[in-house]
């Protein structure tokens, strides 16, 4: 009896899951991103169309260990054509490894910097742990200065030296990107989903465009690990995108699948392509926001 139960209720669903994670469409359900060089050229020449902004600011947010800091390192790696580890990442802590608010600029060598910056923030945890939702709202409005150390139980107050009273357009966030591991979509805790939803509504009030990145596609899908060209062929990953869309209300065309540079020592074109594709969309959405801000 016990063996029967084990087979029907545990082994069978497990086998189904493994088989499904290997299933692929014959053609990618989203076309493979355009030529990397074209996107790099676009990023190189990008300047915000709004004269009051010197750069476009992207904020990454998401649960602890989702790969936010690694994504920023991956963007830097694509732009510098070698694997870069600037933002510290962690595999084992279970608590947010990133504790301070930090802006990352990306070097163009002798030509200065790209006209977009990325902000890394403490991860979200259940209950009273992780970054405080009110602090994220303050960051969206530009009130949080760099190096502010988040305190999960207490939000940033106006009297704190790291509170910026009069943020300029440059200090504000122009595009918000929610980062979640592809394999964790179905197991996100109710509390983290609630927090993500609260921030999403606050960003909507401010008209800030929002995208989502599902990371760690290599861990979630063996076919994607085998070859990044399979990322948009995987049935399992497509299902995660759809589930995430339903969970938080992102439209499917605002969700991107990415494999970060987490264990590699050199970059490759196909992994770059997915990072570049997502980054270009962040810039386009953020630029629309900046352009129509005074309409
Ligand atoms: N296999 C794989 N591992 C990844 C990927 N992205 C990140 N990681 C690993 O996941 C772990 C956590 O990554 P972090 O970038 O520190 O995650 P985070 O969202 O910044 O986490 P906190 O700062 O703690 O909130 C690290 O060990 C990374 O190397 C990915 O796409 N694939
Ligand atoms: Mg981090």
Short mmCIF file of C-alpha atoms and ligand atoms in Angstrom, two decimals:
data_model
loop_
_atom_site.label_atom_id
_atom_site.label_comp_id
_atom_site.label_asym_id
_atom_site.label_seq_id
_atom_site.Cartn_x
_atom_site.Cartn_y
_atom_site.Cartn_z
CA UNK A 1 0.00 0.00 0.00
CA UNK A 2 2.77 2.40 0.99
CA UNK A 3 4.73 1.56 -2.16
CA UNK A 4 1.63 2.16 -4.29
CA UNK A 5 1.12 5.57 -2.61
CA UNK A 6 4.79 6.42 -3.11
CA UNK A 7 4.60 5.55 -6.83
CA UNK A 8 1.34 7.35 -7.60
CA UNK A 9 1.72 10.47 -5.48
CA UNK A 10 5.44 11.09 -5.43
CA UNK A 11 7.39 9.20 -8.10
CA UNK A 12 4.88 9.73 -10.94
CA UNK A 13 4.55 13.55 -10.53
CA UNK A 14 8.34 13.76 -10.14
CA UNK A 15 8.94 11.82 -13.38
CA UNK A 16 6.33 13.96 -15.16
CA UNK A 17 8.12 17.10 -13.98
CA UNK A 18 11.51 15.86 -15.14
CA UNK A 19 10.12 14.86 -18.56
CA UNK A 20 8.28 18.19 -18.89
CA UNK A 21 11.42 20.16 -18.00
CA UNK A 22 13.09 18.51 -21.00
CA UNK A 23 10.27 19.18 -23.48
CA UNK A 24 10.94 21.81 -26.14
CA UNK A 25 9.06 23.54 -28.98
CA UNK A 26 10.57 23.00 -32.43
CA UNK A 27 10.86 26.81 -32.84
CA UNK A 28 11.48 29.40 -30.10
CA UNK A 29 8.18 30.95 -28.93
CA UNK A 30 9.98 34.30 -28.86
CA UNK A 31 12.43 34.96 -31.71
CA UNK A 32 16.08 34.70 -30.71
CA UNK A 33 17.31 38.23 -29.91
CA UNK A 34 18.72 40.42 -32.65
CA UNK A 35 22.41 40.78 -33.42
CA UNK A 36 24.47 41.53 -30.28
CA UNK A 37 26.59 44.13 -32.04
CA UNK A 38 23.49 46.13 -33.00
CA UNK A 39 22.29 46.21 -29.38
CA UNK A 40 25.77 47.13 -28.12
CA UNK A 41 25.83 49.98 -30.64
CA UNK A 42 22.37 51.11 -29.47
CA UNK A 43 23.56 51.08 -25.82
CA UNK A 44 26.76 52.89 -26.71
CA UNK A 45 24.98 55.76 -28.42
CA UNK A 46 22.02 55.88 -26.01
CA UNK A 47 21.32 59.23 -24.32
CA UNK A 48 18.05 59.98 -22.47
CA UNK A 49 15.84 62.14 -24.67
CA UNK A 50 14.77 64.15 -21.64
CA UNK A 51 17.34 66.96 -21.33
CA UNK A 52 16.96 67.10 -17.54
CA UNK A 53 18.26 63.52 -17.13
CA UNK A 54 21.95 62.68 -17.44
CA UNK A 55 21.25 58.97 -17.20
CA UNK A 56 18.47 56.42 -16.98
CA UNK A 57 18.18 54.61 -13.66
CA UNK A 58 17.16 50.93 -13.44
CA UNK A 59 16.29 49.41 -10.05
CA UNK A 60 16.48 45.63 -9.55
CA UNK A 61 14.31 44.18 -6.85
CA UNK A 62 13.30 40.69 -5.79
CA UNK A 63 13.58 37.92 -3.23
CA UNK A 64 16.85 37.07 -1.50
CA UNK A 65 19.26 35.16 -3.72
CA UNK A 66 17.27 35.81 -6.92
CA UNK A 67 20.40 36.91 -8.75
CA UNK A 68 20.00 40.71 -8.64
CA UNK A 69 23.65 41.46 -7.90
CA UNK A 70 24.77 38.76 -10.33
CA UNK A 71 22.58 40.31 -13.03
CA UNK A 72 24.35 43.65 -12.58
CA UNK A 73 27.70 41.83 -12.80
CA UNK A 74 26.44 40.04 -15.92
CA UNK A 75 25.44 43.33 -17.58
CA UNK A 76 28.91 44.68 -16.81
CA UNK A 77 30.46 41.48 -18.17
CA UNK A 78 28.59 41.79 -21.47
CA UNK A 79 29.61 45.44 -21.83
CA UNK A 80 33.28 44.84 -20.90
CA UNK A 81 33.52 41.56 -22.90
CA UNK A 82 34.86 39.64 -19.90
CA UNK A 83 33.38 38.20 -16.73
CA UNK A 84 33.23 40.91 -14.04
CA UNK A 85 32.41 40.48 -10.36
CA UNK A 86 31.87 43.94 -8.84
CA UNK A 87 28.74 43.47 -6.78
CA UNK A 88 29.28 40.76 -4.22
CA UNK A 89 27.00 37.77 -4.46
CA UNK A 90 26.37 34.84 -2.19
CA UNK A 91 25.22 31.28 -2.58
CA UNK A 92 24.42 30.14 0.93
CA UNK A 93 23.31 32.83 3.36
CA UNK A 94 19.48 32.57 3.12
CA UNK A 95 19.42 36.20 4.31
CA UNK A 96 20.03 39.06 1.93
CA UNK A 97 23.72 39.35 1.14
CA UNK A 98 23.33 42.84 -0.33
CA UNK A 99 22.59 45.18 2.54
CA UNK A 100 23.37 48.61 1.10
CA UNK A 101 21.78 50.68 -1.63
CA UNK A 102 24.28 51.01 -4.43
CA UNK A 103 24.43 52.62 -7.87
CA UNK A 104 26.51 50.89 -10.53
CA UNK A 105 27.84 52.84 -13.52
CA UNK A 106 29.30 51.03 -16.50
CA UNK A 107 32.57 52.16 -18.05
CA UNK A 108 33.05 52.92 -21.73
CA UNK A 109 36.83 53.15 -21.22
CA UNK A 110 38.20 56.47 -22.42
CA UNK A 111 34.70 57.58 -23.50
CA UNK A 112 33.35 57.85 -19.95
CA UNK A 113 30.26 55.89 -18.94
CA UNK A 114 27.11 54.49 -20.51
CA UNK A 115 24.06 56.73 -20.01
CA UNK A 116 22.26 54.26 -17.79
CA UNK A 117 22.93 53.11 -14.23
CA UNK A 118 21.68 50.13 -12.23
CA UNK A 119 20.72 50.08 -8.57
CA UNK A 120 21.15 47.06 -6.36
CA UNK A 121 19.07 46.73 -3.23
CA UNK A 122 18.66 44.35 -0.30
CA UNK A 123 16.59 41.27 -1.13
CA UNK A 124 13.02 40.66 0.03
CA UNK A 125 12.39 38.14 2.75
CA UNK A 126 9.31 36.81 4.48
CA UNK A 127 7.62 38.65 7.34
CA UNK A 128 9.77 41.39 8.84
CA UNK A 129 13.03 40.36 7.17
CA UNK A 130 14.73 41.84 4.13
CA UNK A 131 14.25 45.24 2.59
CA UNK A 132 11.35 47.30 3.96
CA UNK A 133 8.65 47.93 1.32
CA UNK A 134 8.49 51.62 2.36
CA UNK A 135 12.25 51.91 1.70
CA UNK A 136 11.73 50.62 -1.83
CA UNK A 137 9.06 53.27 -2.38
CA UNK A 138 11.49 55.91 -1.11
CA UNK A 139 14.17 54.56 -3.47
CA UNK A 140 11.74 54.80 -6.40
CA UNK A 141 11.28 58.51 -5.62
CA UNK A 142 15.06 59.04 -5.28
CA UNK A 143 15.10 59.66 -1.51
CA UNK A 144 17.67 56.93 -0.71
CA UNK A 145 21.34 57.89 -0.98
CA UNK A 146 24.03 55.42 -1.95
CA UNK A 147 25.53 53.31 0.84
CA UNK A 148 22.38 53.49 2.94
CA UNK A 149 22.33 50.27 4.95
CA UNK A 150 18.80 48.86 5.01
CA UNK A 151 17.27 47.95 8.35
CA UNK A 152 14.53 45.35 7.91
CA UNK A 153 12.59 46.41 11.02
CA UNK A 154 12.82 50.11 10.46
CA UNK A 155 12.29 52.33 7.46
CA UNK A 156 14.56 55.19 6.42
CA UNK A 157 13.56 58.41 8.13
CA UNK A 158 13.93 62.02 7.03
CA UNK A 159 16.44 62.65 9.82
CA UNK A 160 18.86 60.01 8.52
CA UNK A 161 21.97 61.41 6.82
CA UNK A 162 21.35 59.02 3.92
CA UNK A 163 17.85 60.44 3.29
CA UNK A 164 17.82 62.74 0.26
CA UNK A 165 15.24 65.45 0.84
CA UNK A 166 15.06 66.95 -2.63
CA UNK A 167 15.75 64.29 -5.25
CA UNK A 168 16.37 65.40 -8.82
CA UNK A 169 15.12 63.54 -11.87
CA UNK A 170 18.52 61.80 -12.01
CA UNK A 171 18.02 60.34 -8.52
CA UNK A 172 14.62 58.86 -9.30
CA UNK A 173 14.09 55.35 -10.65
CA UNK A 174 13.00 55.30 -14.31
CA UNK A 175 12.42 51.59 -14.73
CA UNK A 176 11.73 48.93 -12.10
CA UNK A 177 12.83 45.36 -12.78
CA UNK A 178 11.59 42.48 -10.63
CA UNK A 179 14.08 39.60 -10.53
CA UNK A 180 12.96 36.08 -9.60
CA UNK A 181 14.58 32.67 -10.26
CA UNK A 182 12.64 30.83 -13.00
CA UNK A 183 12.48 27.69 -10.89
CA UNK A 184 11.04 29.53 -7.86
CA UNK A 185 7.96 31.07 -9.48
CA UNK A 186 5.64 28.39 -8.10
CA UNK A 187 7.17 28.40 -4.64
CA UNK A 188 7.40 32.14 -3.95
CA UNK A 189 6.05 32.74 -0.46
CA UNK A 190 2.72 34.52 -0.13
CA UNK A 191 4.41 37.26 1.87
CA UNK A 192 7.06 37.98 -0.75
CA UNK A 193 4.37 38.04 -3.46
CA UNK A 194 2.38 40.53 -1.34
CA UNK A 195 5.43 42.75 -0.95
CA UNK A 196 6.23 42.57 -4.67
CA UNK A 197 2.63 43.47 -5.43
CA UNK A 198 2.71 46.46 -3.06
CA UNK A 199 5.83 47.83 -4.75
CA UNK A 200 4.30 47.18 -8.15
CA UNK A 201 1.23 49.23 -7.24
CA UNK A 202 3.37 52.03 -5.83
CA UNK A 203 5.45 52.11 -9.03
CA UNK A 204 2.26 52.19 -11.07
CA UNK A 205 1.08 55.24 -9.10
CA UNK A 206 4.33 56.92 -10.16
CA UNK A 207 3.90 55.69 -13.77
CA UNK A 208 7.26 53.92 -13.55
CA UNK A 209 7.49 51.19 -16.21
CA UNK A 210 8.03 47.66 -14.92
CA UNK A 211 9.67 44.60 -16.35
CA UNK A 212 10.57 41.21 -14.89
CA UNK A 213 13.55 38.93 -15.34
CA UNK A 214 13.40 35.24 -14.57
CA UNK A 215 16.98 34.20 -13.78
CA UNK A 216 18.75 30.89 -13.21
CA UNK A 217 17.12 29.33 -16.28
CA UNK A 218 20.05 26.88 -16.33
CA UNK A 219 19.06 25.55 -12.91
CA UNK A 220 15.40 25.35 -13.86
CA UNK A 221 15.79 23.65 -17.23
CA UNK A 222 18.50 21.19 -18.34
CA UNK A 223 17.91 22.08 -22.01
CA UNK A 224 18.59 25.77 -21.30
CA UNK A 225 21.73 24.78 -19.42
CA UNK A 226 22.88 22.69 -22.36
CA UNK A 227 22.45 25.54 -24.85
CA UNK A 228 21.16 29.11 -24.23
CA UNK A 229 19.54 28.93 -27.68
CA UNK A 230 16.99 26.58 -26.07
CA UNK A 231 15.83 29.15 -23.51
CA UNK A 232 12.80 30.29 -25.51
CA UNK A 233 12.17 26.76 -26.81
CA UNK A 234 11.67 25.27 -23.35
CA UNK A 235 8.04 24.43 -22.55
CA UNK A 236 8.78 24.46 -18.83
CA UNK A 237 10.31 27.96 -18.95
CA UNK A 238 7.39 29.27 -21.02
CA UNK A 239 5.06 27.89 -18.38
CA UNK A 240 7.02 29.73 -15.66
CA UNK A 241 6.72 32.99 -17.62
CA UNK A 242 2.95 32.51 -17.88
CA UNK A 243 2.63 31.59 -14.20
CA UNK A 244 4.63 34.63 -13.20
CA UNK A 245 2.49 36.82 -15.43
CA UNK A 246 -0.63 35.56 -13.67
CA UNK A 247 0.91 35.82 -10.23
CA UNK A 248 1.95 39.45 -10.43
CA UNK A 249 0.12 40.82 -13.43
CA UNK A 250 3.11 41.48 -15.71
CA UNK A 251 2.20 41.05 -19.36
CA UNK A 252 4.16 38.20 -20.94
CA UNK A 253 6.04 40.58 -23.26
CA UNK A 254 7.47 42.34 -20.19
CA UNK A 255 9.04 39.15 -18.81
CA UNK A 256 12.49 37.99 -19.93
CA UNK A 257 14.45 34.81 -19.35
CA UNK A 258 18.13 35.18 -18.48
CA UNK A 259 21.09 33.01 -17.55
CA UNK A 260 23.53 35.07 -15.51
CA UNK A 261 27.28 34.68 -15.56
CA UNK A 262 27.53 32.93 -12.21
CA UNK A 263 30.06 30.12 -12.66
CA UNK A 264 31.71 30.89 -16.02
CA UNK A 265 35.11 32.47 -16.46
CA UNK A 266 34.43 33.69 -19.99
CA UNK A 267 31.44 35.16 -21.78
CA UNK A 268 29.63 33.68 -24.76
CA UNK A 269 27.49 35.24 -27.50
CA UNK A 270 24.28 33.34 -26.81
CA UNK A 271 24.23 34.08 -23.07
CA UNK A 272 25.09 37.71 -23.89
CA UNK A 273 22.20 37.85 -26.38
CA UNK A 274 19.53 37.23 -23.72
CA UNK A 275 21.07 39.72 -21.28
CA UNK A 276 21.36 42.35 -24.01
CA UNK A 277 17.81 41.78 -25.21
CA UNK A 278 16.42 42.33 -21.70
CA UNK A 279 18.68 45.34 -21.11
CA UNK A 280 17.57 47.00 -24.36
CA UNK A 281 13.93 46.62 -23.32
CA UNK A 282 14.71 48.18 -19.92
CA UNK A 283 16.29 51.17 -21.66
CA UNK A 284 13.44 51.56 -24.16
CA UNK A 285 10.76 51.43 -21.45
CA UNK A 286 12.69 53.75 -19.13
CA UNK A 287 13.32 56.17 -21.97
CA UNK A 288 9.62 56.32 -22.83
CA UNK A 289 8.93 57.19 -19.20
CA UNK A 290 11.53 59.97 -19.22
CA UNK A 291 10.38 61.32 -22.57
CA UNK A 292 6.69 61.56 -21.62
CA UNK A 293 7.25 62.70 -18.05
CA UNK A 294 6.28 66.30 -18.74
CA UNK A 295 3.44 65.56 -21.17
N1 LIG B 1 23.10 28.82 -11.90
C1 LIG B 1 22.87 30.11 -11.75
N2 LIG B 1 23.20 30.71 -10.60
C2 LIG B 1 22.94 32.04 -10.47
C3 LIG B 1 22.35 32.80 -11.52
N3 LIG B 1 22.22 34.08 -11.07
C4 LIG B 1 22.72 34.11 -9.83
N4 LIG B 1 23.16 32.89 -9.45
C5 LIG B 1 23.75 32.50 -8.16
O1 LIG B 1 22.76 32.70 -7.15
C6 LIG B 1 23.37 33.11 -5.94
C7 LIG B 1 22.70 34.38 -5.43
O2 LIG B 1 22.94 35.43 -6.35
P1 LIG B 1 22.97 36.96 -5.93
O3 LIG B 1 23.27 37.75 -7.14
O4 LIG B 1 23.83 37.16 -4.73
O5 LIG B 1 21.45 37.17 -5.53
P2 LIG B 1 20.80 38.52 -4.97
O6 LIG B 1 19.44 38.60 -5.56
O7 LIG B 1 21.68 39.68 -5.18
O8 LIG B 1 20.65 38.15 -3.42
P3 LIG B 1 20.63 39.11 -2.11
O9 LIG B 1 21.62 40.20 -2.28
O10 LIG B 1 20.97 38.18 -1.01
O11 LIG B 1 19.23 39.62 -2.01
C8 LIG B 1 24.85 33.30 -6.25
O12 LIG B 1 25.54 32.15 -5.82
C9 LIG B 1 24.90 33.40 -7.76
O13 LIG B 1 26.13 32.93 -8.30
C10 LIG B 1 22.01 32.13 -12.73
O14 LIG B 1 21.45 32.70 -13.69
N5 LIG B 1 22.29 30.79 -12.78
MG1 LIG B 2 22.54 40.97 -3.90
#
